[in-house]
C-alpha atoms as a PDB file:
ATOM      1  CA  UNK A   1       0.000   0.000   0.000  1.00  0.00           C
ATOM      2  CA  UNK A   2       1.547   3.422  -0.742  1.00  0.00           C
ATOM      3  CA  UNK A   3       0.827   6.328   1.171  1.00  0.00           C
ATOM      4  CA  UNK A   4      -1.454   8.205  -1.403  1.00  0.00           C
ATOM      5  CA  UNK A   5      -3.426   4.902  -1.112  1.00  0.00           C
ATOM      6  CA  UNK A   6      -3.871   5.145   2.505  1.00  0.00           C
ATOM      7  CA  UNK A   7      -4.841   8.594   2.967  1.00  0.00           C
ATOM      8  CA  UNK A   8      -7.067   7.943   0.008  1.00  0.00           C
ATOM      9  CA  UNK A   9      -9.091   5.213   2.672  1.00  0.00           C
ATOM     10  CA  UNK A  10      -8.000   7.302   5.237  1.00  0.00           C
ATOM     11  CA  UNK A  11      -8.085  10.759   4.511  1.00  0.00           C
ATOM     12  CA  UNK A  12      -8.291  12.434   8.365  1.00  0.00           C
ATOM     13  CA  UNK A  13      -5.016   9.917   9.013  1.00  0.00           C
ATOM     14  CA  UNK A  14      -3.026  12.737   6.383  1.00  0.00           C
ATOM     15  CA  UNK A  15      -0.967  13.956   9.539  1.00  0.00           C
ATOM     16  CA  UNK A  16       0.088  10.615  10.365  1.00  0.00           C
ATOM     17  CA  UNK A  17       0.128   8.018   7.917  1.00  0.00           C
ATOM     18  CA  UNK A  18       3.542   8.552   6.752  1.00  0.00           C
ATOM     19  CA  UNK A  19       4.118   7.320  10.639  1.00  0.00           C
ATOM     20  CA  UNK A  20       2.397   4.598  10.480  1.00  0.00           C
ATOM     21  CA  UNK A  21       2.879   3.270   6.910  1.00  0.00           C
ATOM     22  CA  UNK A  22       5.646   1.297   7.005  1.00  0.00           C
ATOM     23  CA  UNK A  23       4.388  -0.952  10.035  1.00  0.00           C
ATOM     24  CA  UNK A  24       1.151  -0.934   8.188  1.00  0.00           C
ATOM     25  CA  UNK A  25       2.824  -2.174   5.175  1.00  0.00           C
ATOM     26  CA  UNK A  26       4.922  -4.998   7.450  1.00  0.00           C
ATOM     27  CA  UNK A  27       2.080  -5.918   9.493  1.00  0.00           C
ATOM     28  CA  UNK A  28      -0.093  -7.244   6.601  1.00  0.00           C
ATOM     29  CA  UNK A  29       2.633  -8.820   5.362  1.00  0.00           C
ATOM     30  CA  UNK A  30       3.802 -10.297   8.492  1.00  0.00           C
ATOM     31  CA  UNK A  31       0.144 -11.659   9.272  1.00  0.00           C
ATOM     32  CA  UNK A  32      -0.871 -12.703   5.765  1.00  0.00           C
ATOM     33  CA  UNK A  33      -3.286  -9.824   5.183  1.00  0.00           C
ATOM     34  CA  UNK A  34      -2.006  -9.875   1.359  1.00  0.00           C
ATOM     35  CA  UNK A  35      -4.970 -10.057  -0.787  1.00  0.00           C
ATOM     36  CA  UNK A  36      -7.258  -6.788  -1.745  1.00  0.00           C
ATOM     37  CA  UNK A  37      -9.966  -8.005   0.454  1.00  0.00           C
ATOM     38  CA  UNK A  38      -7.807  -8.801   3.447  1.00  0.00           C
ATOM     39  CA  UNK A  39      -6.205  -5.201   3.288  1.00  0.00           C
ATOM     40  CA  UNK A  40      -9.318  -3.202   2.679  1.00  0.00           C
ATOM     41  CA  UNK A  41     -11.638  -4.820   5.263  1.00  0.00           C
ATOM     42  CA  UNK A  42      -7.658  -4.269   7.460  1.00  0.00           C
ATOM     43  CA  UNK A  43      -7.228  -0.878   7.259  1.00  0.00           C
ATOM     44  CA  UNK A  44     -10.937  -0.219   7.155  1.00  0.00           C
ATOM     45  CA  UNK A  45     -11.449  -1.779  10.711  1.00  0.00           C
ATOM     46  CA  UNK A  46      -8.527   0.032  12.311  1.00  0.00           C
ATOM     47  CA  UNK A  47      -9.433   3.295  10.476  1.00  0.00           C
ATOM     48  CA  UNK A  48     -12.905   3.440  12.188  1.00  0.00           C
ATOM     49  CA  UNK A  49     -11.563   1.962  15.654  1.00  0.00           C
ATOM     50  CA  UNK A  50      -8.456   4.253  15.714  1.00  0.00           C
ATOM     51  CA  UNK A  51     -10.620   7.342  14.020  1.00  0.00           C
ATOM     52  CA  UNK A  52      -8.207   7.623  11.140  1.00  0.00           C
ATOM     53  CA  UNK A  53      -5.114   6.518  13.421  1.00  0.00           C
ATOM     54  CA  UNK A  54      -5.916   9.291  16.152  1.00  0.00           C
ATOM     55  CA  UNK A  55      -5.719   6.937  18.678  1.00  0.00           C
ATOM     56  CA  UNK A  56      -4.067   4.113  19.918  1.00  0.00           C
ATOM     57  CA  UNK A  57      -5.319   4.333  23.435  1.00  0.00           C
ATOM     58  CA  UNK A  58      -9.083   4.225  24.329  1.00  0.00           C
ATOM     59  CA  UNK A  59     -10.238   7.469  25.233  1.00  0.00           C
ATOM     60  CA  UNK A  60     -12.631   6.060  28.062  1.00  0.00           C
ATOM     61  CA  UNK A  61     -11.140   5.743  31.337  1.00  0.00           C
ATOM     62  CA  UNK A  62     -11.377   1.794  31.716  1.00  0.00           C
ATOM     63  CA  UNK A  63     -13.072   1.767  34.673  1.00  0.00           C
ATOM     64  CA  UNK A  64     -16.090  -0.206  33.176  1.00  0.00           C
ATOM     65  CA  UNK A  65     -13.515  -2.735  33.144  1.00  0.00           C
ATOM     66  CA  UNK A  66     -13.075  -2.914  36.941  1.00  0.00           C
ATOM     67  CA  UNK A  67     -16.244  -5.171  37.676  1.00  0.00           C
ATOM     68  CA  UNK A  68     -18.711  -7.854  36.562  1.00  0.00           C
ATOM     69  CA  UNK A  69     -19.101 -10.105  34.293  1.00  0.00           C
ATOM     70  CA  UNK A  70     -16.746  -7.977  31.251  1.00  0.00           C
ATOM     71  CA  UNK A  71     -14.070  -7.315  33.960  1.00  0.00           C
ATOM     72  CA  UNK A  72     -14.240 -11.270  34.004  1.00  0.00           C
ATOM     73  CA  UNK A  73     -14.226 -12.161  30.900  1.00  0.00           C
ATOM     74  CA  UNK A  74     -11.080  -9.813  30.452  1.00  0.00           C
ATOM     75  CA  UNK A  75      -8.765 -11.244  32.771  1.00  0.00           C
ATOM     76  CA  UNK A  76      -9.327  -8.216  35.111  1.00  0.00           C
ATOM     77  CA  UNK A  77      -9.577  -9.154  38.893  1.00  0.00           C
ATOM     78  CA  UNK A  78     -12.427  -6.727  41.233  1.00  0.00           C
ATOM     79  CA  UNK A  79      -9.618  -7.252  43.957  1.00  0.00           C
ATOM     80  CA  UNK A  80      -6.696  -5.731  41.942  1.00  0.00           C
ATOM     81  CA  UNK A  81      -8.327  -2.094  41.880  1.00  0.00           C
ATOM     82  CA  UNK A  82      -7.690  -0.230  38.782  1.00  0.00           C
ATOM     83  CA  UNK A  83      -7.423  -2.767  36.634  1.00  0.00           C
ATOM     84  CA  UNK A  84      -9.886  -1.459  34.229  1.00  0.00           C
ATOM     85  CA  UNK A  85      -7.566   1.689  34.060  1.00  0.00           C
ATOM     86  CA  UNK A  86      -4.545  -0.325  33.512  1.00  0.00           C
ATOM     87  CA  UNK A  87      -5.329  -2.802  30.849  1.00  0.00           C
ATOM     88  CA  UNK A  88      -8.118  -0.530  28.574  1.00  0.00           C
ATOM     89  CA  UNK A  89      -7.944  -0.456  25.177  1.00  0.00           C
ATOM     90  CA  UNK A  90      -4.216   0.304  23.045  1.00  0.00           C
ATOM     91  CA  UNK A  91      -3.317  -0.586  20.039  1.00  0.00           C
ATOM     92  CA  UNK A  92      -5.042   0.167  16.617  1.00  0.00           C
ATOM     93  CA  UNK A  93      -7.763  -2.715  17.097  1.00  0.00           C
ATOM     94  CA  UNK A  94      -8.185  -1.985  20.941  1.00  0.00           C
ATOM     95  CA  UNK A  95      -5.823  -4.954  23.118  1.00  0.00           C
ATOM     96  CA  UNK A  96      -8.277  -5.024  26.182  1.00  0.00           C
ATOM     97  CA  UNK A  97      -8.406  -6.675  29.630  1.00  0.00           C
ATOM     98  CA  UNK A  98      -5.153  -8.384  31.130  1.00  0.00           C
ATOM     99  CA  UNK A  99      -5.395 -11.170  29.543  1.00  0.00           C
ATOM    100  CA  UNK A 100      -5.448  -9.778  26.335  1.00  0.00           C
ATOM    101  CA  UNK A 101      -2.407  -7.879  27.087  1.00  0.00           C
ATOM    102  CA  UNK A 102      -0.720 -10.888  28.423  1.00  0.00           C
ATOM    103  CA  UNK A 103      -1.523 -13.039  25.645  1.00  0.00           C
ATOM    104  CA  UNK A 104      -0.335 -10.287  22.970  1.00  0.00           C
ATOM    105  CA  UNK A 105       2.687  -9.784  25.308  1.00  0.00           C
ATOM    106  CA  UNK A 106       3.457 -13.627  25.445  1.00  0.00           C
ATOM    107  CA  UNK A 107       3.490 -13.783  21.422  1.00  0.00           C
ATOM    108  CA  UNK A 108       5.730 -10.971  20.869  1.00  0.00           C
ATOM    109  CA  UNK A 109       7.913 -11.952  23.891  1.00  0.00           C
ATOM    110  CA  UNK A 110       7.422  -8.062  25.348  1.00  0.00           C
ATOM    111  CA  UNK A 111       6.847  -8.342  28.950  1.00  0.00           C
ATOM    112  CA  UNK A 112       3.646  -7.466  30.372  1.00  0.00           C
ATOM    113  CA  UNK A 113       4.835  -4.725  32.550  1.00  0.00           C
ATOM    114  CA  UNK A 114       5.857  -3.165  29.281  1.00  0.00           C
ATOM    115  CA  UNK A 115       3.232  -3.597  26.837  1.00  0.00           C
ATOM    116  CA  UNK A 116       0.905  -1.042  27.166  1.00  0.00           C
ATOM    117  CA  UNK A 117       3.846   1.205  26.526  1.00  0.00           C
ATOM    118  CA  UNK A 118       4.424  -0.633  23.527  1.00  0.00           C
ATOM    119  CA  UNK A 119       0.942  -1.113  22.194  1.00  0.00           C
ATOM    120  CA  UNK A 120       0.571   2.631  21.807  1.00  0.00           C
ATOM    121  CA  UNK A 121       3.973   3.225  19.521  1.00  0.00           C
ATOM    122  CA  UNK A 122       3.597   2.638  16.001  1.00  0.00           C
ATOM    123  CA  UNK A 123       5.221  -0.726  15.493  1.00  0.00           C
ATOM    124  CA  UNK A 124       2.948  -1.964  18.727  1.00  0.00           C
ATOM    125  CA  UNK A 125      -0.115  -0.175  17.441  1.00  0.00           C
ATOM    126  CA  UNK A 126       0.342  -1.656  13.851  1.00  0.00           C
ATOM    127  CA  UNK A 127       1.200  -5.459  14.808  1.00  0.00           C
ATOM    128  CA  UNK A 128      -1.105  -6.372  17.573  1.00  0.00           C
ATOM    129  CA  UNK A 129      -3.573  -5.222  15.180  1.00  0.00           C
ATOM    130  CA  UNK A 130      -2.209  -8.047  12.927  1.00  0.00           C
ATOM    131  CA  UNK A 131      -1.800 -10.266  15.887  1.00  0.00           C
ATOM    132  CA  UNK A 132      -5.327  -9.674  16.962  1.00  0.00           C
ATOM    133  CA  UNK A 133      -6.647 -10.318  12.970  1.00  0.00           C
ATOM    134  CA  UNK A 134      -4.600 -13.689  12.819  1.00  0.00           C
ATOM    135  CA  UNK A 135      -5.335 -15.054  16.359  1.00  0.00           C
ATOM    136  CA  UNK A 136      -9.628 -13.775  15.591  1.00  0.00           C
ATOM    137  CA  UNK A 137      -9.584 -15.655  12.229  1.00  0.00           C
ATOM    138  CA  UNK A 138     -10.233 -12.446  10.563  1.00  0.00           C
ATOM    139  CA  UNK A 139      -8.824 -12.560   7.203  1.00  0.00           C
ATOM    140  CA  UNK A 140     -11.338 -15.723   6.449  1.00  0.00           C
ATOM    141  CA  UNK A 141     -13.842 -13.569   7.444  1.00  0.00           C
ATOM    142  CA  UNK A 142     -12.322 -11.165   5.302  1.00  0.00           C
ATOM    143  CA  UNK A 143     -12.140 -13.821   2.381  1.00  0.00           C
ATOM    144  CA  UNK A 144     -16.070 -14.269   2.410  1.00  0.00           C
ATOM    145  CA  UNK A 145     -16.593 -10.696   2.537  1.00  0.00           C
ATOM    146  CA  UNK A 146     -18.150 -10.916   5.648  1.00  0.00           C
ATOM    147  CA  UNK A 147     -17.726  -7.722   7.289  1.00  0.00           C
ATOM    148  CA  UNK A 148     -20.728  -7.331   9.520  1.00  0.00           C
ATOM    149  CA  UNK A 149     -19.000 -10.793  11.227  1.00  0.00           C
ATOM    150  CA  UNK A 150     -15.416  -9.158  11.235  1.00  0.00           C
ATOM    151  CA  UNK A 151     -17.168  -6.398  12.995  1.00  0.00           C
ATOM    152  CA  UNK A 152     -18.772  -8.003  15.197  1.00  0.00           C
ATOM    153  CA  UNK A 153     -15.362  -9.949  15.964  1.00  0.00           C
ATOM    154  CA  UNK A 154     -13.730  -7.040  16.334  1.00  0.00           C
ATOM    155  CA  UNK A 155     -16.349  -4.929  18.345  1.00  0.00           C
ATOM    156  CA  UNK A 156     -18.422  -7.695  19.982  1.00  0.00           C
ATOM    157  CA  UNK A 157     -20.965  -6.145  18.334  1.00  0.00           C
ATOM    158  CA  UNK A 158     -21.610  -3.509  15.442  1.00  0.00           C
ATOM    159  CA  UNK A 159     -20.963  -0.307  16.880  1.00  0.00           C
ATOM    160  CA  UNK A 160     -19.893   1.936  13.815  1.00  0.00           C
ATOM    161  CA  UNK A 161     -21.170  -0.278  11.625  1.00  0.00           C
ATOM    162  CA  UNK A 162     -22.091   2.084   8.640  1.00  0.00           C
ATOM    163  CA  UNK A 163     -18.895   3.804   8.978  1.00  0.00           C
ATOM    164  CA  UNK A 164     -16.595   1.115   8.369  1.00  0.00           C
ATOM    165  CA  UNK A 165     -18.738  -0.104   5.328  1.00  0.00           C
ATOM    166  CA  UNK A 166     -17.955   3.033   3.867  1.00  0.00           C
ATOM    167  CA  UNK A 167     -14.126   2.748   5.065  1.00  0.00           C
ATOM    168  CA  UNK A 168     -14.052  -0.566   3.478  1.00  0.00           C
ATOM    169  CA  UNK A 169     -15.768   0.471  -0.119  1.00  0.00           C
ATOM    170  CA  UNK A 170     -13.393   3.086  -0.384  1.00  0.00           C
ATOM    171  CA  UNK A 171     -10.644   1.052   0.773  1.00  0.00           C
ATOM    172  CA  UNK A 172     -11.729  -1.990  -2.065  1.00  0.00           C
ATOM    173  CA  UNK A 173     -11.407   0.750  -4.864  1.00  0.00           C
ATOM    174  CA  UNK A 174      -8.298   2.220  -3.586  1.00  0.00           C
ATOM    175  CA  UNK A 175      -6.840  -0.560  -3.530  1.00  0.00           C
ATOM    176  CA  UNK A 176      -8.414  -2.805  -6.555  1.00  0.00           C
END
């Protein structure tokens, strides 16, 4: 993908996608996201969940994260307090909960202490994004077109749904 291409999917990214080409670029290579369909429903997904690669840290505080049944399901413990705050969102695709973090720590052999730090650079951003595609089975998803389902993979549900259709038909032509 060539920069013009990915400001042409991308095109409030313009200030930064010259930073964040290159691991772009690696990253689908690196994870097999090599095909036209793979790439657009790719950058398309991060685009909407990073808002044109604003942000590679959720903006919400975590906290929702302490308790219940999501802080469960996360790997977050009630007793550890500020867990929530400590393992939210980073990356491009959104790494959430400790054992998220753990598990993308473990496969990049970063230690956990230090991967939210890393999640939020470029390189981290860009290849936990692939990490999280491979490891979700995304780019079959991508394969049969499917992207309500690599939404909903993605976003546990379909949150921003219209916008990343539109992402992705750009993206398909761009990059066709």
């Amino acid at each position: 993908m060539t920069l013009d291409q990915l400001v042409r999917i991308l095109p409030f990214a313009r200030p930064r996608a010259a930073k964040y080409l290159g691991w772009l670029n690696a990253t689908m290579t690196e994870f097999d996201i090599t095909t036209p369909a793979r790439q657009a429903s790719f950058i398309s997904q991060l685009g909407h969940e990073s808002a044109h690669l604003r942000y590679v840290e959720e903006l919400a505080s975590g906290a929702a994260y302490d308790t219940g049944r999501l802080a469960f399901r996360l790997g977050n413990t009630p007793e550890a307090d500020g867990d929530g705050q400590k393992w939210k969102g980073h990356g491009f695709l959104q790494v959430t909960g400790v054992a998220n973090h753990a598990a993308c720590a473990a496969y990049f052999g970063i230690s956990v202490e230090r991967i939210s730090a890393w999640l939020v650079t470029p390189e981290g951003a860009s290849r936990s994004a692939g990490w999280f595609w491979k490891t979700h089975g995304l780019n079959e998803l991508a394969d049969a077109g499917d992207q309500v389902a690599v939404t909903r993979r993605i976003n546990g549900g379909i949150n921003g749904l219209a916008d990343r259709l539109a992402l992705f038909n750009t993206a398909r032509r761009v990059l066709a």
